[in-house]
mmCIF file of C-alpha atoms in Angstrom:
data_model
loop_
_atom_site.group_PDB
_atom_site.id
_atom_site.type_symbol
_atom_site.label_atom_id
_atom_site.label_comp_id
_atom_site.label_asym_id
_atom_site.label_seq_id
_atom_site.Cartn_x
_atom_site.Cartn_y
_atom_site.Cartn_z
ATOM 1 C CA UNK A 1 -55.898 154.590 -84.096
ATOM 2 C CA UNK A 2 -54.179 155.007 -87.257
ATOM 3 C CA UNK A 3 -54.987 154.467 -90.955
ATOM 4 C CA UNK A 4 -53.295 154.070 -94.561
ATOM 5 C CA UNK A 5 -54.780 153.435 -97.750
ATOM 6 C CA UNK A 6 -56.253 156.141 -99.281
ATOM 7 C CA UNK A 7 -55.836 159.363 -97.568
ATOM 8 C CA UNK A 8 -58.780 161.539 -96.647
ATOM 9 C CA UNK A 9 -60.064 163.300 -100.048
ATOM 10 C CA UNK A 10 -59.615 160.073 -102.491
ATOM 11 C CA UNK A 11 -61.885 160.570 -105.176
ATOM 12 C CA UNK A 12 -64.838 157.851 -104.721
ATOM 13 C CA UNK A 13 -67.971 156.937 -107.293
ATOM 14 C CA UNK A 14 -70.557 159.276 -106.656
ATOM 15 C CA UNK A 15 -70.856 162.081 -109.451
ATOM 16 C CA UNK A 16 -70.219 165.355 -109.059
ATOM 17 C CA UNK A 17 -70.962 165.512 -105.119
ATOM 18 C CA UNK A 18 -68.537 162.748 -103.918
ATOM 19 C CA UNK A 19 -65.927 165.157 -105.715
ATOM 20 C CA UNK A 20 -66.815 168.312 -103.911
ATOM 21 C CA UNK A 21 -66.411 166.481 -100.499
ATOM 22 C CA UNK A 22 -63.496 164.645 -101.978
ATOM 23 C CA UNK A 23 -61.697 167.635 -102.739
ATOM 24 C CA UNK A 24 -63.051 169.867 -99.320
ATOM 25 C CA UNK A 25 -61.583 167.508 -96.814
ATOM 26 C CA UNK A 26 -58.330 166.662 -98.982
ATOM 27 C CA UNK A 27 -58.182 170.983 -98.513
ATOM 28 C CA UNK A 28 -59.441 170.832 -95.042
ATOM 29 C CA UNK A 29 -56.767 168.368 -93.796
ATOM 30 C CA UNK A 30 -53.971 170.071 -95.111
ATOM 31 C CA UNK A 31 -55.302 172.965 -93.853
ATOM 32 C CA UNK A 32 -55.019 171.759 -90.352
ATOM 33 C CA UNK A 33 -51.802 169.989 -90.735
ATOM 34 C CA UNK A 34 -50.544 173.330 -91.885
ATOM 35 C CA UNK A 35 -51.613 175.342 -89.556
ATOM 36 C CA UNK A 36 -53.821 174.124 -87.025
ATOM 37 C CA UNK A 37 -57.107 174.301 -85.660
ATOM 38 C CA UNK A 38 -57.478 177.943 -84.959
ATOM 39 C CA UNK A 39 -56.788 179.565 -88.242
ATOM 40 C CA UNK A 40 -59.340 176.955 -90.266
ATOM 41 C CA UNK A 41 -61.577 179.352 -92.367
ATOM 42 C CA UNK A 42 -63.961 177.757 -94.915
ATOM 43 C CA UNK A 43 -63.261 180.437 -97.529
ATOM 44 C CA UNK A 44 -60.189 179.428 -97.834
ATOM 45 C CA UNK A 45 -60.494 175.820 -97.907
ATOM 46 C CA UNK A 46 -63.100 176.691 -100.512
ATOM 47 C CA UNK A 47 -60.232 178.113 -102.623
ATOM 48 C CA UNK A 48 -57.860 175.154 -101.748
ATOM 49 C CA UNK A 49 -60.443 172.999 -103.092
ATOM 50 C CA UNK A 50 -61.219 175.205 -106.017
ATOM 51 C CA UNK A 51 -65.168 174.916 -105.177
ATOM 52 C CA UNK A 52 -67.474 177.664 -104.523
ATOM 53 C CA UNK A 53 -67.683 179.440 -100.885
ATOM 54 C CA UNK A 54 -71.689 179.333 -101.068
ATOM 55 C CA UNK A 55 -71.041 175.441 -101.491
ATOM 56 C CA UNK A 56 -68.782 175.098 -98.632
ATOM 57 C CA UNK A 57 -70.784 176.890 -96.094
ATOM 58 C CA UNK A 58 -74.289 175.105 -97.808
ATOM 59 C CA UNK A 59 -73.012 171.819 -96.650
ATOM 60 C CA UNK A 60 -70.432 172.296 -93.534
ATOM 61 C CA UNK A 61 -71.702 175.405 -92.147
ATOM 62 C CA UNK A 62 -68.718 175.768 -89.829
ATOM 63 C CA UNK A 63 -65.435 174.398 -89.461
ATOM 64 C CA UNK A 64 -66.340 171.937 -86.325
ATOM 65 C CA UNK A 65 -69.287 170.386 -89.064
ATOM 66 C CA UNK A 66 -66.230 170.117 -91.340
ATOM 67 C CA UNK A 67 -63.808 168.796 -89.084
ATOM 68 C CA UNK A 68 -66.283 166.274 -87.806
ATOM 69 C CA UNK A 69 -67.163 165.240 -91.735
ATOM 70 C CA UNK A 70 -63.061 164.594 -92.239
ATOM 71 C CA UNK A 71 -63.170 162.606 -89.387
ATOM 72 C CA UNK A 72 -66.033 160.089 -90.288
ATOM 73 C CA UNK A 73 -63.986 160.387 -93.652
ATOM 74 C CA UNK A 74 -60.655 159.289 -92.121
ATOM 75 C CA UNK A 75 -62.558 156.546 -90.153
ATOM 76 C CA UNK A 76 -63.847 155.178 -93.274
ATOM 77 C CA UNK A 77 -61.054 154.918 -94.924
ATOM 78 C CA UNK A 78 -58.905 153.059 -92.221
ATOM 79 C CA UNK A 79 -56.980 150.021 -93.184
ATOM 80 C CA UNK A 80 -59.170 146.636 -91.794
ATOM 81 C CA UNK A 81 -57.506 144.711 -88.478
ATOM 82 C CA UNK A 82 -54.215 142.488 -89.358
ATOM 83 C CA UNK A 83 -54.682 138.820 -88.315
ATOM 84 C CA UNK A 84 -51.491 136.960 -87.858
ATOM 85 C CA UNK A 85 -52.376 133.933 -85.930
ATOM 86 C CA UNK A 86 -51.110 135.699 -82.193
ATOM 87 C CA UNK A 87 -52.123 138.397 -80.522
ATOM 88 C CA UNK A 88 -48.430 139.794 -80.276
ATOM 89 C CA UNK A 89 -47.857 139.602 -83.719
ATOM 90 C CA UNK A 90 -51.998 141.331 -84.330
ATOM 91 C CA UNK A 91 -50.759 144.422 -81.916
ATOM 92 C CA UNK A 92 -47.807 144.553 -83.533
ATOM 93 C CA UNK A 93 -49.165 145.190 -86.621
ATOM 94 C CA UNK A 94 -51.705 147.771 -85.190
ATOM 95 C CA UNK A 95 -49.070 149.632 -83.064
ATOM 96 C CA UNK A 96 -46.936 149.833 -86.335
ATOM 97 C CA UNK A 97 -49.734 151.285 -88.325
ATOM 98 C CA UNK A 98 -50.332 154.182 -85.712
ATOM 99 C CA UNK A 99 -46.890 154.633 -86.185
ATOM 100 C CA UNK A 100 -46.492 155.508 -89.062
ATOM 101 C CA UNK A 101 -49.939 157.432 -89.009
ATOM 102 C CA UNK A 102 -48.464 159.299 -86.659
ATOM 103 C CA UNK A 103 -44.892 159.673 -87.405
ATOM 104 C CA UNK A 104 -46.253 160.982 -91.193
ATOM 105 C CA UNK A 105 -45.390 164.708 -91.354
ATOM 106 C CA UNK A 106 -48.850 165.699 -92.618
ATOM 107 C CA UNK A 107 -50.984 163.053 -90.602
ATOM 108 C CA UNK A 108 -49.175 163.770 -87.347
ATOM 109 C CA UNK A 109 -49.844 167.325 -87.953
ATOM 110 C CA UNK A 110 -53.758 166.591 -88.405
ATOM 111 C CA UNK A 111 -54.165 164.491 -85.222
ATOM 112 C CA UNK A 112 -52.482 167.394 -83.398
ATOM 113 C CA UNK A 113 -54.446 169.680 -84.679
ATOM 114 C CA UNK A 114 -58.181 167.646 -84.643
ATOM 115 C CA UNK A 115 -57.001 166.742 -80.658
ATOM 116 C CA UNK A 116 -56.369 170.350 -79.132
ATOM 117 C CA UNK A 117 -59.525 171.513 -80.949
ATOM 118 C CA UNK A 118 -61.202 168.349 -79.263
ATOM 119 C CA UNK A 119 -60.596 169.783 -75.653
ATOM 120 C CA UNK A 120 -62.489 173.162 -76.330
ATOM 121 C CA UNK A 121 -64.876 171.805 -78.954
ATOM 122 C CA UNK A 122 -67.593 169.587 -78.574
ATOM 123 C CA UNK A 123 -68.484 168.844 -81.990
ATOM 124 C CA UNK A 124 -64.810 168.022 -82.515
ATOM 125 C CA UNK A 125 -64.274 165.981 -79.452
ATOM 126 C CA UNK A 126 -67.640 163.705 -80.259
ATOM 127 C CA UNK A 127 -66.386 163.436 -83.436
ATOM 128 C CA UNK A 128 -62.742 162.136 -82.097
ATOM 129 C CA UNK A 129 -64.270 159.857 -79.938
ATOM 130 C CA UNK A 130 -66.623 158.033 -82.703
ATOM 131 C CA UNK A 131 -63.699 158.024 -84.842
ATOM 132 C CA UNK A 132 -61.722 156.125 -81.969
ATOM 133 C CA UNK A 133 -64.074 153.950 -81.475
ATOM 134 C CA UNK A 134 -64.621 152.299 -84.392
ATOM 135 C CA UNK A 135 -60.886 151.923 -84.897
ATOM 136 C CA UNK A 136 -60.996 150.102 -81.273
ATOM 137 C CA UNK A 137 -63.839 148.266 -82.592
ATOM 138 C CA UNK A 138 -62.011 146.977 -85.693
ATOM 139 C CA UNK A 139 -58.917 145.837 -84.217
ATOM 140 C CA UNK A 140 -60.924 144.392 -81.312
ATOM 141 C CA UNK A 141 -61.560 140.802 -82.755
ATOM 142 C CA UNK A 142 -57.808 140.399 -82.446
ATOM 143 C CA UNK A 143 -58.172 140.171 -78.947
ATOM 144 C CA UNK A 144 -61.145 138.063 -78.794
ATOM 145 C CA UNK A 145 -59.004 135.087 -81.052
ATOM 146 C CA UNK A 146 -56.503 135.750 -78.457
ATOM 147 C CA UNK A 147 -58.720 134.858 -75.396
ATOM 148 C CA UNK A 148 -60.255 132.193 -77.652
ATOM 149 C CA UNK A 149 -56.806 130.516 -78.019
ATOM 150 C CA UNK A 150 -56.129 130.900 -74.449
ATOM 151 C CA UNK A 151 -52.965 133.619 -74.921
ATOM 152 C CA UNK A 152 -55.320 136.103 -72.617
ATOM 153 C CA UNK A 153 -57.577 134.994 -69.488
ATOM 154 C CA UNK A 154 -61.342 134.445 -70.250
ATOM 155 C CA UNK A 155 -62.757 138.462 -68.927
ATOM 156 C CA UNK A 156 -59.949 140.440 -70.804
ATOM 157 C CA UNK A 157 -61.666 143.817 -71.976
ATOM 158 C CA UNK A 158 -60.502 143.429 -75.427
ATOM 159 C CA UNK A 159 -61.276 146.982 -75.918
ATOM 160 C CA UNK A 160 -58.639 148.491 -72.736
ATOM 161 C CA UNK A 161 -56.183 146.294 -74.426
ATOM 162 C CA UNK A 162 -56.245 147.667 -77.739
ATOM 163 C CA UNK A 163 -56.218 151.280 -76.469
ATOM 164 C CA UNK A 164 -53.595 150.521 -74.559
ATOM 165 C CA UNK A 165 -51.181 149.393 -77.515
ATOM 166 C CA UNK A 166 -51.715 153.079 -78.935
ATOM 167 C CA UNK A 167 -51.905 154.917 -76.180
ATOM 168 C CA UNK A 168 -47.649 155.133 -75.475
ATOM 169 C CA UNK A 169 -47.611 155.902 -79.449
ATOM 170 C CA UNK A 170 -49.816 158.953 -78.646
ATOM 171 C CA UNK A 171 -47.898 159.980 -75.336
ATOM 172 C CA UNK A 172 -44.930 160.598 -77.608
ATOM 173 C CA UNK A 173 -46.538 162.065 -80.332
ATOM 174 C CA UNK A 174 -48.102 164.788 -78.032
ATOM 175 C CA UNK A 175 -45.421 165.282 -74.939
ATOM 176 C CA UNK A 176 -42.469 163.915 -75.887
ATOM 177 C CA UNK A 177 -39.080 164.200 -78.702
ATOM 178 C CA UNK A 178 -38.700 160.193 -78.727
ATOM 179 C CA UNK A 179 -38.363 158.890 -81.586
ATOM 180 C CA UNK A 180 -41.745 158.041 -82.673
ATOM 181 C CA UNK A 181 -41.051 154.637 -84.795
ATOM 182 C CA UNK A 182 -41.000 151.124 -85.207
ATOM 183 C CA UNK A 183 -39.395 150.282 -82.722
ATOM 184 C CA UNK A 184 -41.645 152.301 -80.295
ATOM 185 C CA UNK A 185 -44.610 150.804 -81.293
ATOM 186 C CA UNK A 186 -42.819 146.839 -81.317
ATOM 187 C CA UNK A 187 -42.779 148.319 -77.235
ATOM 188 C CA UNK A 188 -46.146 149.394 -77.234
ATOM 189 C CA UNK A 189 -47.286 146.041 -78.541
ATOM 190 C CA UNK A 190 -45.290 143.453 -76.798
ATOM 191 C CA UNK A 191 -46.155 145.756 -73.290
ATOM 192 C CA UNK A 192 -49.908 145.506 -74.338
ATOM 193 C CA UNK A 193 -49.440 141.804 -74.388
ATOM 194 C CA UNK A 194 -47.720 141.159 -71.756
ATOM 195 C CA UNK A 195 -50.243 143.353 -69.536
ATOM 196 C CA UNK A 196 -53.152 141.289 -70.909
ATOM 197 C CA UNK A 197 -51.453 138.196 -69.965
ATOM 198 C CA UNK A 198 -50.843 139.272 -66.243
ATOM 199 C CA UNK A 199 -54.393 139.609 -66.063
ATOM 200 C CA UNK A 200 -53.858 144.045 -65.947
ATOM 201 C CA UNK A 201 -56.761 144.409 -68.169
ATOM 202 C CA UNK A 202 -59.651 141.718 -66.819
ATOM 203 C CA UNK A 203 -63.435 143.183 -66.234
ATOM 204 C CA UNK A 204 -64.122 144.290 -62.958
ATOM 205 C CA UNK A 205 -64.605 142.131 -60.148
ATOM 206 C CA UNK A 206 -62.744 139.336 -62.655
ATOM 207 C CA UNK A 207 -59.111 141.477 -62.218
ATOM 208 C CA UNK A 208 -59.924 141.769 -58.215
ATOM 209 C CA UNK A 209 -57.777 139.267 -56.248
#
């Protein structure tokens, strides 16, 4: 899921600390946006941030322990779920924040990088997943109101429907040269919706005829 608001490495209350990991995973992400998992090296994101190598490797250790720590970081600092008053316009306004999450030069860049180092690290790919869910979490209420109104049969898996408003936004982000923008994730949304209505996305023996 995607996120605005302050970008990973905003300077929080904290002393002395908070600015240290502030300032690491503002060098770590554009680290990986530049050039990608494989060539991360904590000395120089230590000189990026313009903080000591012995502290770097102190508190991270390796790169997976700092890629993990950017991602609880990013997750924290995700925008709150949009509530319109109907699902359509709710998944509207969550497909349009993953697009332009994704469709930012630097953050598109970072999920690209965080995702191929999630299918040969598991560090990395736990920490993707946590960070997924609690942006599926968030955004999940939006669905519940929905079945509460009675837009969405009683059983719809509020969770399958919100991955499946980002999940097109993602397809084109990592296979395809479609545009990746508003538009695109207005699509994502009103196909979401239009699923859950059908019934596609009701709990097991609830979607069998």
């Amino acid at each position: 899921m995607g996120f605005e608001g302050a970008g990973p490495g905003t300077v929080r209350p904290g002393g002395r600390t908070a600015r240290v990991r502030s300032a690491v995973l503002q060098a770590a992400g554009d680290a990986l946006a530049e050039h990608g998992f494989a060539h991360l090296d904590l000395a120089d994101i230590a000189r990026r941030a313009e903080v000591g190598k012995t502290t770097v490797y102190r508190r991270w250790g390796t790169v997976t322990s700092l890629v993990a720590d950017l991602l609880v970081d990013m997750a924290e600092q995700s925008l709150p779920h949009t509530e319109t008053g109907s699902l359509l316009g709710d998944l509207k306004a969550n497909a349009r924040l993953v697009q332009r999450t994704l469709a930012d030069p630097r953050q598109g860049a970072l999920f690209k990088a965080v995702i191929a180092a999630a299918t040969c690290e598991a560090k990395t790919a736990e920490a993707l997943h946590r960070f997924y869910d609690i942006r599926v979490k968030e955004w999940a209420p939006c669905v519940q109101q929905a079945v509460d109104r009675g837009e969405v049969p009683e059983g719809t898996d509020v969770y399958e429907v919100i991955r499946a408003v980002s999940a097109p936004l993602y397809y084109r982000l990592l296979t395809s040269s479609d545009r990746l923008d508003e538009a695109a994730a207005d699509q994502a949304a009103g196909a979401a919706v239009a699923a859950a209505r059908a019934g596609a996305y009701l709990r097991g023996d609830e979607g069998r005829a």
